[in-house]
Short mmCIF file of C-alpha atoms in Angstrom, two decimals:
data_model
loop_
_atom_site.label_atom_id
_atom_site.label_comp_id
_atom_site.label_asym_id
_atom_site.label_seq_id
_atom_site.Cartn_x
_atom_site.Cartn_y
_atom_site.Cartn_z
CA UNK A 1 14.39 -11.42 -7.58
CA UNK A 2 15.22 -14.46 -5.52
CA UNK A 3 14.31 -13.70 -1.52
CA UNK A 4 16.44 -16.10 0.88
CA UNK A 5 16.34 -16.90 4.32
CA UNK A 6 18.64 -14.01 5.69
CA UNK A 7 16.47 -11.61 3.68
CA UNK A 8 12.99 -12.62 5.06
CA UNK A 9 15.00 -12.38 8.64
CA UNK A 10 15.75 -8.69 7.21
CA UNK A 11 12.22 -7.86 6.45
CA UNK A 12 10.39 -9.42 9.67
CA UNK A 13 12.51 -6.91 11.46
CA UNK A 14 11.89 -3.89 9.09
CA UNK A 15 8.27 -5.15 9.97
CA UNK A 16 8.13 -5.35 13.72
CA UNK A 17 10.83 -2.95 14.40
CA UNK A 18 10.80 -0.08 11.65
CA UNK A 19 12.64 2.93 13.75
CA UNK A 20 15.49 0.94 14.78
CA UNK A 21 19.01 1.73 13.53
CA UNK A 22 21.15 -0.70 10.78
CA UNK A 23 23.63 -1.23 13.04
CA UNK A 24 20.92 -2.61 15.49
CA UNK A 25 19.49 -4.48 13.44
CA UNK A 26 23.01 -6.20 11.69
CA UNK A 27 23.65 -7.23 15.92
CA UNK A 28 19.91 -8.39 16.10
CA UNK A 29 21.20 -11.03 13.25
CA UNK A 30 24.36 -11.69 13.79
CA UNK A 31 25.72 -10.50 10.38
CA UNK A 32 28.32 -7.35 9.80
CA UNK A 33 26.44 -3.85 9.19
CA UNK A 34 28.21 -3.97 5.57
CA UNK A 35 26.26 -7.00 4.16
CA UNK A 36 22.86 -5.94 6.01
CA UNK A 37 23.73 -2.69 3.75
CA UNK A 38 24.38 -4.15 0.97
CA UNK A 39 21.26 -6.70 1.33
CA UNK A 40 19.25 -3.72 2.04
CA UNK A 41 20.34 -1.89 -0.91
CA UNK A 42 19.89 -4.32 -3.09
CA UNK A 43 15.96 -5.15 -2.06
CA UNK A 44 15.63 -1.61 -2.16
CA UNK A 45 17.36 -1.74 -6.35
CA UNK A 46 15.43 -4.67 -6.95
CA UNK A 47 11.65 -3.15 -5.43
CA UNK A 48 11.00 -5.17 -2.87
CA UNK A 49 11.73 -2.95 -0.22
CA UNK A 50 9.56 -0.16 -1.72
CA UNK A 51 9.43 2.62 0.90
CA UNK A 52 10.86 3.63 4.73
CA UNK A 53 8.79 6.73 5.62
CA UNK A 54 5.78 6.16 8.28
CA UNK A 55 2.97 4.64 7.80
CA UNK A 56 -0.04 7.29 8.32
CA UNK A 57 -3.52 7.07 9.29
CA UNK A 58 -6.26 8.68 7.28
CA UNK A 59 -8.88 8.77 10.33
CA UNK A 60 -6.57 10.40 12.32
CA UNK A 61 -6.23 13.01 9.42
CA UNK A 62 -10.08 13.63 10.39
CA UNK A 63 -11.10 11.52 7.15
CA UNK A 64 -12.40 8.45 9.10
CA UNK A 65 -14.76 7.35 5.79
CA UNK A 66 -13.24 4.84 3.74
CA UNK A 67 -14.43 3.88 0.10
CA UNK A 68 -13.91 1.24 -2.95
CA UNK A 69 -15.06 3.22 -5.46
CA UNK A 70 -14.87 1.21 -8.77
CA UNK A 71 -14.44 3.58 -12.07
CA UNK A 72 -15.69 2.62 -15.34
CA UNK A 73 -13.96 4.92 -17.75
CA UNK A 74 -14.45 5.69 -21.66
CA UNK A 75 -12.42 2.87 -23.82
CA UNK A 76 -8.74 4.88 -24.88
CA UNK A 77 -9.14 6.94 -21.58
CA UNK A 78 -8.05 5.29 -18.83
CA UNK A 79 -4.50 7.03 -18.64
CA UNK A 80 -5.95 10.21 -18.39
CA UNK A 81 -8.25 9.48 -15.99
CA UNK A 82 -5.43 7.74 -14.03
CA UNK A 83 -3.55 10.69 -14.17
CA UNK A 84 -6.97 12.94 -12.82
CA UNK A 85 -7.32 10.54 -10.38
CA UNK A 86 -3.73 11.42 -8.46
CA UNK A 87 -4.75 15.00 -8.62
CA UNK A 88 -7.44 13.88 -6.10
CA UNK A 89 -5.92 14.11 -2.80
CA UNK A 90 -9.07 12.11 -1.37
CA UNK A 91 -8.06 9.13 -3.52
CA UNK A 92 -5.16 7.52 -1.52
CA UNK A 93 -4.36 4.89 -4.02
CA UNK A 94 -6.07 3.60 -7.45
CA UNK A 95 -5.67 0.74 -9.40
CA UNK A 96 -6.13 -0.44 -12.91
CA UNK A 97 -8.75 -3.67 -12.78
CA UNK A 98 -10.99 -6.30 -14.45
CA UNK A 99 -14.30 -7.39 -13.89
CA UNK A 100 -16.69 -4.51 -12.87
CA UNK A 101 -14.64 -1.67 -14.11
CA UNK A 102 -11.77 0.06 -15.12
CA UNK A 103 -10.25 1.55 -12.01
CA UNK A 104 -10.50 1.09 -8.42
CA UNK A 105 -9.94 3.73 -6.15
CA UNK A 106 -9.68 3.52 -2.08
CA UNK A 107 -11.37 7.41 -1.50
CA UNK A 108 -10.83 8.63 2.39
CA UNK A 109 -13.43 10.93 3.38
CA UNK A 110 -14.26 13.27 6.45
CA UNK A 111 -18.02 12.04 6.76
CA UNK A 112 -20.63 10.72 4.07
CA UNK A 113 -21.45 14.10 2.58
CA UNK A 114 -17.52 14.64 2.09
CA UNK A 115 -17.13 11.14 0.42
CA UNK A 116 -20.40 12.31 -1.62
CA UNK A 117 -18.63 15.53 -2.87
CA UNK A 118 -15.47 13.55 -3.42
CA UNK A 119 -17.68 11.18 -5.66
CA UNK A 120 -19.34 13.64 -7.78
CA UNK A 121 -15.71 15.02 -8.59
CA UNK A 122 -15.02 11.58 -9.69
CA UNK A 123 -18.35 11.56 -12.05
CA UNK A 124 -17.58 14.59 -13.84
CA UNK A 125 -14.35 13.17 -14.83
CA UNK A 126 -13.43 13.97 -18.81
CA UNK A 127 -13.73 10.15 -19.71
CA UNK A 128 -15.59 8.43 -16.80
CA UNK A 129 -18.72 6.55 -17.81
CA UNK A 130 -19.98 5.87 -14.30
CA UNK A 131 -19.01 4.97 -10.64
CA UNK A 132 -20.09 2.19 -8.34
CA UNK A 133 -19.24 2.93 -4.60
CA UNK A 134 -18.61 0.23 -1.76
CA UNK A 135 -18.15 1.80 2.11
CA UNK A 136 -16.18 0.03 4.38
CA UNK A 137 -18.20 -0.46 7.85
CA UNK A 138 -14.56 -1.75 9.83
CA UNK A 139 -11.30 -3.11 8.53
CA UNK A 140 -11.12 -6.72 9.12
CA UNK A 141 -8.06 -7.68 8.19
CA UNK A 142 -5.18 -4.47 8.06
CA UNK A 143 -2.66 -3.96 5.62
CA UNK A 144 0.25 -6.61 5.83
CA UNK A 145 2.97 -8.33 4.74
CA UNK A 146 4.31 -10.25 7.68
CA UNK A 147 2.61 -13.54 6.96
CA UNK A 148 3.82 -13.03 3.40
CA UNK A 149 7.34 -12.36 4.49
CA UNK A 150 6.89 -15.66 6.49
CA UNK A 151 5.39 -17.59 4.04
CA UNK A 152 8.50 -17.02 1.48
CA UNK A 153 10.65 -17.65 4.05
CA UNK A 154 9.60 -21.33 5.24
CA UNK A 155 9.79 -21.52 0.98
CA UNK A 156 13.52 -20.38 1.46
CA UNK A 157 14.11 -22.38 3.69
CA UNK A 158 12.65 -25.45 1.47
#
């Protein structure tokens, strides 16, 4: 789906203001509350707006411990231990990879001996082979899309 300029202006201010009303917003831009709408809808149809709800914090869940635990699962199993995986409510997302395993998983835990527990779980897995666990010491760099939302944009505007 084709972004253009009045749909990056859309995003940046999903992005820096999320709780603020459409009919803000459609003044904020100049534009009539019916085509933000329908602009909105139609990111939303076309997944690139992909969620509204708030975004939560694990640490202040009292599971401060974040992992990368990489997953290397039986060949012909990886579905089901995808689908094991989201009965984990430690494992806050998982992906399918290449390279140095199967699966990556980013595990939240409430201290080391939590995330421990957590990984054993993961071990005796039906279908995994064996695990390979990275801690993060301190996020660097948070999750964002801004500077993507920017960078299509000036391409837009190209």
């Amino acid at each position: 789906m084709a972004v253009d300029e009045l749909d990056t202006r859309i995003l940046r201010l999903l992005l820096e203001q999320p709780r603020t009303s459409v009919r803000e917003y459609a003044r904020i831009l100049g534009i009539a509350r019916g085509t933000l709408q329908a602009r909105l809808d139609r990111m939303e149809r076309d997944g690139v707006i992909t969620g509204t709800g708030p975004s939560l914090s694990p640490a202040a869940l009292d599971h401060p411990v974040l992992a990368f635990v990489h997953i290397e699962v039986t060949q012909g199993h990886l579905d089901d231990v995808g689908d094991a995986l989201a009965a984990v409510p430690e494992i806050v997302e998982a992906f399918s990879i290449t390279g140095g395993g199967d699966l990556l998983a980013r595990v939240v835990g409430r201290d080391n001996a939590h995330l421990e527990d957590v990984i054993q779980k993961l071990i005796s897995l039906p279908g995994v082979v064996r695990t390979r666990t990275e801690v993060a010491l301190r996020e660097r760099v948070p999750y964002r899309l801004g500077p993507l939302v920017e960078s299509v944009g000036r391409a837009a505007r190209a």
